[in-house]
Coordinates of C-alpha atoms and ligand atoms in Angstrom, one line a residue:
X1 CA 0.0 0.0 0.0
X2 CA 3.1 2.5 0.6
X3 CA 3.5 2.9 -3.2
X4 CA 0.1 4.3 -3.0
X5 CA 0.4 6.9 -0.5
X6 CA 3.6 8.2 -2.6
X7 CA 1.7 8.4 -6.0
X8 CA -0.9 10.2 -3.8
X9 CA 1.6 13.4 -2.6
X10 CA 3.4 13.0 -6.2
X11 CA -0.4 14.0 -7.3
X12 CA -1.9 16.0 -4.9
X13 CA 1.3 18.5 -4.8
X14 CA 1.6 18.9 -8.7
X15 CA -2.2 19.8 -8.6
X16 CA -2.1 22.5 -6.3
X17 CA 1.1 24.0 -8.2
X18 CA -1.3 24.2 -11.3
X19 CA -4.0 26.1 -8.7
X20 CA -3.7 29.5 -9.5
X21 CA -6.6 30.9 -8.0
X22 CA -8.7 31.1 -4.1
X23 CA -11.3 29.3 -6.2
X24 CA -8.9 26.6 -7.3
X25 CA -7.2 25.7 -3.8
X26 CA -10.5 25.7 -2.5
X27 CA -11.7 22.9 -4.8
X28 CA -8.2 21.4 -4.0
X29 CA -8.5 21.4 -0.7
X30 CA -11.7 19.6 -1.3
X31 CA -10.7 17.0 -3.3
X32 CA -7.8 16.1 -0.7
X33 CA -8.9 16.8 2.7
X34 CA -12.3 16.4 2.0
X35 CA -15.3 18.7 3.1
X36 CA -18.3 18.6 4.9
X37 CA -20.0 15.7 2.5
X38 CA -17.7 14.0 0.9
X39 CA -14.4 11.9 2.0
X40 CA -11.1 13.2 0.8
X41 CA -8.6 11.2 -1.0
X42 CA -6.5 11.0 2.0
X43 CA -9.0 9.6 4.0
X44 CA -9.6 7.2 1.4
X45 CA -6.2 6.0 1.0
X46 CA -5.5 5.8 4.8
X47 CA -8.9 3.3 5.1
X48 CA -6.6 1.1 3.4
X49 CA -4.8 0.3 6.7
X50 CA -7.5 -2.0 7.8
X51 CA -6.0 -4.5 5.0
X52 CA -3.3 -4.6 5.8
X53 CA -1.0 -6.9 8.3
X54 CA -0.9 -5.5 11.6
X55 CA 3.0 -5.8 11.4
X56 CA 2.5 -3.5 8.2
X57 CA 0.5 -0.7 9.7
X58 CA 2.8 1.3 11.4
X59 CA 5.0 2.2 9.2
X60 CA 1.8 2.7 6.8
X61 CA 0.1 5.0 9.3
X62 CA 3.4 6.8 10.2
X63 CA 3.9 7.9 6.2
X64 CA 0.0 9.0 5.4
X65 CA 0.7 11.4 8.4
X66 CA 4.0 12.4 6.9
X67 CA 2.0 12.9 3.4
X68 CA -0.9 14.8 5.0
X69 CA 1.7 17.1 7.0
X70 CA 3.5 17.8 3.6
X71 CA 0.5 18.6 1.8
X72 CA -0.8 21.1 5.0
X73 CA 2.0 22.6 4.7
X74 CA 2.2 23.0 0.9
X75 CA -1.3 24.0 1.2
X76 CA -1.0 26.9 2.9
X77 CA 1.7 28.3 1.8
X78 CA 0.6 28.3 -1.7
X79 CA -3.1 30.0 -0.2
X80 CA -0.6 32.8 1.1
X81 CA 1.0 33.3 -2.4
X82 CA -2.3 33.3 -4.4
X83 CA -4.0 35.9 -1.9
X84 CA -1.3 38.5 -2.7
X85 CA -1.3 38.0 -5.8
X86 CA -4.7 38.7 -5.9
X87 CA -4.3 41.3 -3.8
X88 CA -2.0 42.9 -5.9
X89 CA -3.8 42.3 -9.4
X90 CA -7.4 43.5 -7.8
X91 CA -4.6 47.1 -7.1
X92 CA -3.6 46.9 -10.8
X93 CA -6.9 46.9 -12.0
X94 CA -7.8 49.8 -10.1
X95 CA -10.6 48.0 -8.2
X96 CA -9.5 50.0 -5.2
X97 CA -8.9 53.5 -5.7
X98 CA -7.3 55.0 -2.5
X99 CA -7.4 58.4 -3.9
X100 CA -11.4 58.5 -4.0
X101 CA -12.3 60.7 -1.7
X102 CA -14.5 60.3 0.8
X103 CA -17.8 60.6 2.3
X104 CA -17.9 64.3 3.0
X105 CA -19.8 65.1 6.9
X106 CA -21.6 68.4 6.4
X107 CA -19.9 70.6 8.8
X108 CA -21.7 73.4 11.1
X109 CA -20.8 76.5 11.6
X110 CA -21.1 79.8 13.6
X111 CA -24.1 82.7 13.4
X112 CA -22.6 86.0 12.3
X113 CA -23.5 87.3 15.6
X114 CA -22.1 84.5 17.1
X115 CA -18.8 85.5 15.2
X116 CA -19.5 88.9 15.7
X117 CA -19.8 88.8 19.2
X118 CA -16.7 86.4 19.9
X119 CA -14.8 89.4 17.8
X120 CA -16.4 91.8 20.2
X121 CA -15.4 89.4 23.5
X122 CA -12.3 88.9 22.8
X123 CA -11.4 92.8 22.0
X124 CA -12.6 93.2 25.4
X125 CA -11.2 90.5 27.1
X126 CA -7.6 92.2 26.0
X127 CA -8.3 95.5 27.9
X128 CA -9.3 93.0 31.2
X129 CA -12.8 93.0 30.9
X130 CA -14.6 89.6 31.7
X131 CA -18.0 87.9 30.3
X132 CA -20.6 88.1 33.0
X133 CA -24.2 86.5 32.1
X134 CA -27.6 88.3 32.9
X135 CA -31.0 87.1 32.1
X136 CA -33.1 87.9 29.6
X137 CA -36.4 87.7 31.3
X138 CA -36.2 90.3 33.8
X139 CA -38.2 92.3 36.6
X140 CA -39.7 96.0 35.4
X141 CA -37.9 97.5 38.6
X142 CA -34.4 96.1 37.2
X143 CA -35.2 96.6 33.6
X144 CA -36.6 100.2 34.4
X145 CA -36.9 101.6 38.0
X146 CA -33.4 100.8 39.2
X147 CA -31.9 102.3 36.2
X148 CA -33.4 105.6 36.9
X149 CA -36.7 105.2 35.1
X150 CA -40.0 105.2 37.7
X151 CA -43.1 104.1 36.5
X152 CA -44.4 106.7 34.6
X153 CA -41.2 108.1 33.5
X154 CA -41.2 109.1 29.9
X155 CA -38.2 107.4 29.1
X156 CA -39.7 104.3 29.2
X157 CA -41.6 105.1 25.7
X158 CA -38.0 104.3 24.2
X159 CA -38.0 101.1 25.2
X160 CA -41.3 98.9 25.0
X161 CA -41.3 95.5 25.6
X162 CA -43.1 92.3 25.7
X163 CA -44.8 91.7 29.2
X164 CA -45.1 88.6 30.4
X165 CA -48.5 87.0 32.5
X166 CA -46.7 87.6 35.9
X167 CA -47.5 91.3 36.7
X168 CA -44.3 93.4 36.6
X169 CA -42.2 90.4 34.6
X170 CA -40.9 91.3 31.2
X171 CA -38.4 90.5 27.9
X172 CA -35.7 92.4 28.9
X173 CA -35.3 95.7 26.2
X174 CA -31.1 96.3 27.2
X175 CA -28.7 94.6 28.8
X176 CA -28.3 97.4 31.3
X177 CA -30.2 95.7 34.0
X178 CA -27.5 93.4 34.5
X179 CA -25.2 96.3 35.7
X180 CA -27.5 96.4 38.4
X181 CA -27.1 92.5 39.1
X182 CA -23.3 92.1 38.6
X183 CA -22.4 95.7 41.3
X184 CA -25.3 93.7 43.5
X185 CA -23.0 91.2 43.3
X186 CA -19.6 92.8 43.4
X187 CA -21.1 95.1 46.8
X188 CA -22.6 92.5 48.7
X189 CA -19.5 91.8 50.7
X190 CA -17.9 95.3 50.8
X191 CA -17.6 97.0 47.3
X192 CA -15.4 95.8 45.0
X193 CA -14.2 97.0 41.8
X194 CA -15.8 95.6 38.0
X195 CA -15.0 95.3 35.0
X196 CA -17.0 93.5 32.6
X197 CA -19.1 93.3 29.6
X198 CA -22.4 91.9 29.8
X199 CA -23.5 90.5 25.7
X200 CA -27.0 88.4 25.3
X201 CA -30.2 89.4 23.7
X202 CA -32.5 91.6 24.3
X203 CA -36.2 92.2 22.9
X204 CA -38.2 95.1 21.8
X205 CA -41.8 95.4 21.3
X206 CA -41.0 96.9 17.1
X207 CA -42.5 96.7 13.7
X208 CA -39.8 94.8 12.0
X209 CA -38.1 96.6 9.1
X210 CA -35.3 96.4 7.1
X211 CA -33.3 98.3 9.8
X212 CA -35.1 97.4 13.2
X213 CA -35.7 93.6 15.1
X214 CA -37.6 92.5 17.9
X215 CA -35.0 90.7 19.3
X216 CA -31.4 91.8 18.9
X217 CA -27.8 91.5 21.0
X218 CA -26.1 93.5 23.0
X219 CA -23.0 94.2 24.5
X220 CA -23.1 96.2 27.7
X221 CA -19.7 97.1 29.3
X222 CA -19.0 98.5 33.1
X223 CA -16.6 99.9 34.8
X224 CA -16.3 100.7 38.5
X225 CA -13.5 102.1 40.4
X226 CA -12.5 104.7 42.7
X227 CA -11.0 106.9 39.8
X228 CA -12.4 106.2 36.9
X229 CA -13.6 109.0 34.6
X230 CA -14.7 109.9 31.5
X231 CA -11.4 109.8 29.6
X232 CA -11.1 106.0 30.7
X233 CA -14.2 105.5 28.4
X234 CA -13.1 107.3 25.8
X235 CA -9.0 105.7 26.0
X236 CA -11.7 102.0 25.9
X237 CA -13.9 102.7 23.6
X238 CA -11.1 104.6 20.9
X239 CA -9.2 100.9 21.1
X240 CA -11.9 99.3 20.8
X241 CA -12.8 100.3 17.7
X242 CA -9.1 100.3 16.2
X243 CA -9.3 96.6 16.9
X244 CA -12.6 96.2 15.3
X245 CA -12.3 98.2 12.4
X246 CA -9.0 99.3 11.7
X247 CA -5.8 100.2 13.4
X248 CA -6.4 104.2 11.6
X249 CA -10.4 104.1 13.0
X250 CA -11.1 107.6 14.4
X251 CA -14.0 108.0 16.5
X252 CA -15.9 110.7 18.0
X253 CA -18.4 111.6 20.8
X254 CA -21.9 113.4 20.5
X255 CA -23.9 114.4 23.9
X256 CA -27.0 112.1 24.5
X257 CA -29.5 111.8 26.8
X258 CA -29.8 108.3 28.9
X259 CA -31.7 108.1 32.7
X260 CA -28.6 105.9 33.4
X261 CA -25.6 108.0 32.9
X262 CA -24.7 111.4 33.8
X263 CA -23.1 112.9 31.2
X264 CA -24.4 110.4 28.2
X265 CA -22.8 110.3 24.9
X266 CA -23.5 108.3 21.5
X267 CA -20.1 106.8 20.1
X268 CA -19.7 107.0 16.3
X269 CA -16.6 105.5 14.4
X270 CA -15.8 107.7 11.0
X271 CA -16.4 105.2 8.3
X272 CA -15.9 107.4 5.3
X273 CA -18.0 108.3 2.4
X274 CA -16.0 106.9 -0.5
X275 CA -18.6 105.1 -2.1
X276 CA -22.2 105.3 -2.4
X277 CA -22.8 102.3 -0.5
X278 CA -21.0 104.3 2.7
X279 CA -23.2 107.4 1.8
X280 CA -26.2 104.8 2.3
X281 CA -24.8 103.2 6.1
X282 CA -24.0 106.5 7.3
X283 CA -27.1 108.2 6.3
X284 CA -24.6 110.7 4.4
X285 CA -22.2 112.1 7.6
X286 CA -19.9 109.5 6.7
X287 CA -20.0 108.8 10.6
X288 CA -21.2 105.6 12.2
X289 CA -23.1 104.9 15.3
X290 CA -21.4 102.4 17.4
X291 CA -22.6 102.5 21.1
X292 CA -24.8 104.9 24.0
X293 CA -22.6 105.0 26.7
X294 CA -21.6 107.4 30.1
X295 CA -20.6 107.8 33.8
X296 CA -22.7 105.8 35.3
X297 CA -25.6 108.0 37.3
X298 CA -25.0 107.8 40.6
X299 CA -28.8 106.6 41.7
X300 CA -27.5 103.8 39.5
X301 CA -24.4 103.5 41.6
X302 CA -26.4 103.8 44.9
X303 CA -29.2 101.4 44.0
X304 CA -26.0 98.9 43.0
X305 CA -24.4 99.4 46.5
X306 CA -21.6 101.8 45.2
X307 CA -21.5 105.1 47.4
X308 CA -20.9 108.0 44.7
X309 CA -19.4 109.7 46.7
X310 CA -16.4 106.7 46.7
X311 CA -17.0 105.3 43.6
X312 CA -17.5 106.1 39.9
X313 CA -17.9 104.3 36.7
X314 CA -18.8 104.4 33.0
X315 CA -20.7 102.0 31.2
X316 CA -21.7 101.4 27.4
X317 CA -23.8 99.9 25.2
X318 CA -23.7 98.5 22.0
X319 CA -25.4 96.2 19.0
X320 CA -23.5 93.6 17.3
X321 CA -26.0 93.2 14.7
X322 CA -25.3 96.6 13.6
X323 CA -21.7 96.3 13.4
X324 CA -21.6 92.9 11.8
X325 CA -24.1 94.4 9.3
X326 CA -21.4 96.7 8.0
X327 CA -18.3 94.6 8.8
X328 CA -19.7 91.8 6.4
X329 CA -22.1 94.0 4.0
X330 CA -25.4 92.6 5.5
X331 CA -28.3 95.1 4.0
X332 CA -31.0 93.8 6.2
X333 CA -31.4 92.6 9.5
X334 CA -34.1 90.9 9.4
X335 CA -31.9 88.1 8.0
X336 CA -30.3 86.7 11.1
X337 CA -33.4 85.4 13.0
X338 CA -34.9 83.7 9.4
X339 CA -32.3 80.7 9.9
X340 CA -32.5 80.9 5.8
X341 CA -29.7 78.3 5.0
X342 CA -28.9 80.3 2.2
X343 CA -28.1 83.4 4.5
X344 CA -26.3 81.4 7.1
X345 CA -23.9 79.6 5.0
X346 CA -22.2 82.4 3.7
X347 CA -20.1 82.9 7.0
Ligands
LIG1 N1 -29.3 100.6 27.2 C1 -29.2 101.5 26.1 C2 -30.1 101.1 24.9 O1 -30.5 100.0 24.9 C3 -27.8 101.6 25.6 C4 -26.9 102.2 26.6 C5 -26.6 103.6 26.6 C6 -26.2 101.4 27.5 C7 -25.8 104.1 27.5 C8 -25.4 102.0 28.5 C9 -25.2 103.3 28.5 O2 -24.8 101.3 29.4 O3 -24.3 103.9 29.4 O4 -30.3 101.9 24.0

């Protein structure tokens, strides 16, 4: 029977150096090691032992497991080759294209006030001023009567709002209320002194137009100390607007009127008159309106827990919306509340 077994690995091994391909060893394999239904030829040749002398079997056994190593062995080294190979010739023809590229994840991105706004931080946060947060639905008394304005005064008329159910609750119209919150804050333990800018929205009862929201930002800013005055918010307000719009920007102050500050100016940065569209954002003075701002008043100061007579301050005021309008050429402001994609992904 030994001859057998020889004329089996003579066979078996010049057969798998003819098979080429994964489909080929597989059938192969098959035929030699058999699969799940059917005996393999070295099964059947090994079922030969039982004719044979029992003085003959061992050597017989010991050579079909020497033959069915060898051909394991060839086996899968010859599995190994063919896979690269295939690898390699699926490369070739291109069937996997590496420089394809991929699936592209729609990104998000930031609001221009958003972006506006971080501009408007960070310009701020240089000259030491930090973020504090006030809310948005506020009390009359803070919204109004601690910044000056009674019931009744006619200030108010600037400002309306939306009221809530709860008597005296409202939609805040300014971020000047939280002035009042942050010096509560900063007096409660013996006064201390602040600086920081308060941004969020705000809400005005409006008709909407091209030029005018219900709902807007703001940035307030405050600024408390034993010795401030009015040329600190000037020095603040000049470098603020050379880092928002231009290391040459000049500004310039007008007298205002606001219960909440004592003297009360409007800021304006010159913008220049170069082209028609300039004529049209700066209503033809070629001067742009960036902020209200002031000393702080001090009934303001008192009903914050500052003595006037020991402290002073100034605070300001200004719209993000505005600026970013000019800053990226937005003619209508109505567009930031629409969430019109086709807006929103121009920034
Ligand atoms: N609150 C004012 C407004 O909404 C803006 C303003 C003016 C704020 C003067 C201030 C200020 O802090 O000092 O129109």
């Amino acid at each position: 029977m030994a001859p057998s077994l020889d004329a089996l690995e003579h066979e078996a091994l010049a057969a798998l150096a003819q098979a080429d391909t994964s489909a080929a060893l597989q059938a192969w394999h098959g035929k030699y090691f058999g699969t799940k239904r059917a005996k393999g030829e070295l099964e059947r040749a090994m079922s030969a032992i039982a004719s044979l002398s029992p003085a003959e079997r061992p050597a017989f056994g010991r050579r079909a497991n020497e033959v069915k190593q060898a051909l394991a062995a060839a086996f899968e080294a010859k599995q190994a080759a063919v896979k690269e190979a295939e690898l390699e010739a699926a490369m070739k023809a291109g069937a996997l294209d590496v420089t394809l590229p991929g699936a592209t994840i729609p990104r998000g991105r930031l609001h221009p006030s958003t972006l506006t706004l971080r501009r408007i931080i960070a310009i701020f946060a240089r000259m030491g001023f930090e973020v504090y947060r006030s809310p948005e639905v506020e009390t009359d008394e803070m919204n109004f009567g601690l910044l000056n304005m009674p019931p009744e005064h006619p200030a108010r008329d600037m400002w309306d709002t939306f009221y809530t159910t709860q008597p005296g609750v409202l939609l805040r119209t300014h971020t000047s209320p939280g002035q009042i919150r942050v010096m509560r804050e900063r007096s409660a333990n013996g006064a201390q002194p602040i600086r920081v800018i308060l941004p969020g929205m705000v809400y005005r009862y409006e008709q909407v137009t091209a030029r005018s929201e219900m709902q807007f930002n703001q940035v307030e800013g405050l600024a408390i100390g034993r010795t401030i005055t009015f040329a600190d918010l000037k020095g603040v307000m000049a470098e603020f607007a050379r880092h928002m719009f231009g290391s040459d920007t000049r500004i310039r102050f007008r007298c205002s009127y606001f219960p909440f500050t004592e003297p009360s100016v409007e800021v304006d940065v010159y913008w220049g008159l170069a082209t028609e569209r300039d004529r049209m954002i700066t209503k033809g003075t070629g001067w742009l309106e960036i902020a209200g701002a002031g000393m702080v008043h001090p009934t303001v100061l008192r009903n914050g827990g500052y003595d006037p007579a020991e402290w002073s301050g100034f605070a300001f005021g200004m719209g993000p919306e505005r600026q970013a309008m000019r800053l990226l050429g937005i003619s209508d402001i109505r567009y930031f509340w629409q969430n019109d994609l086709r807006f929103l992904e121009q920034f």
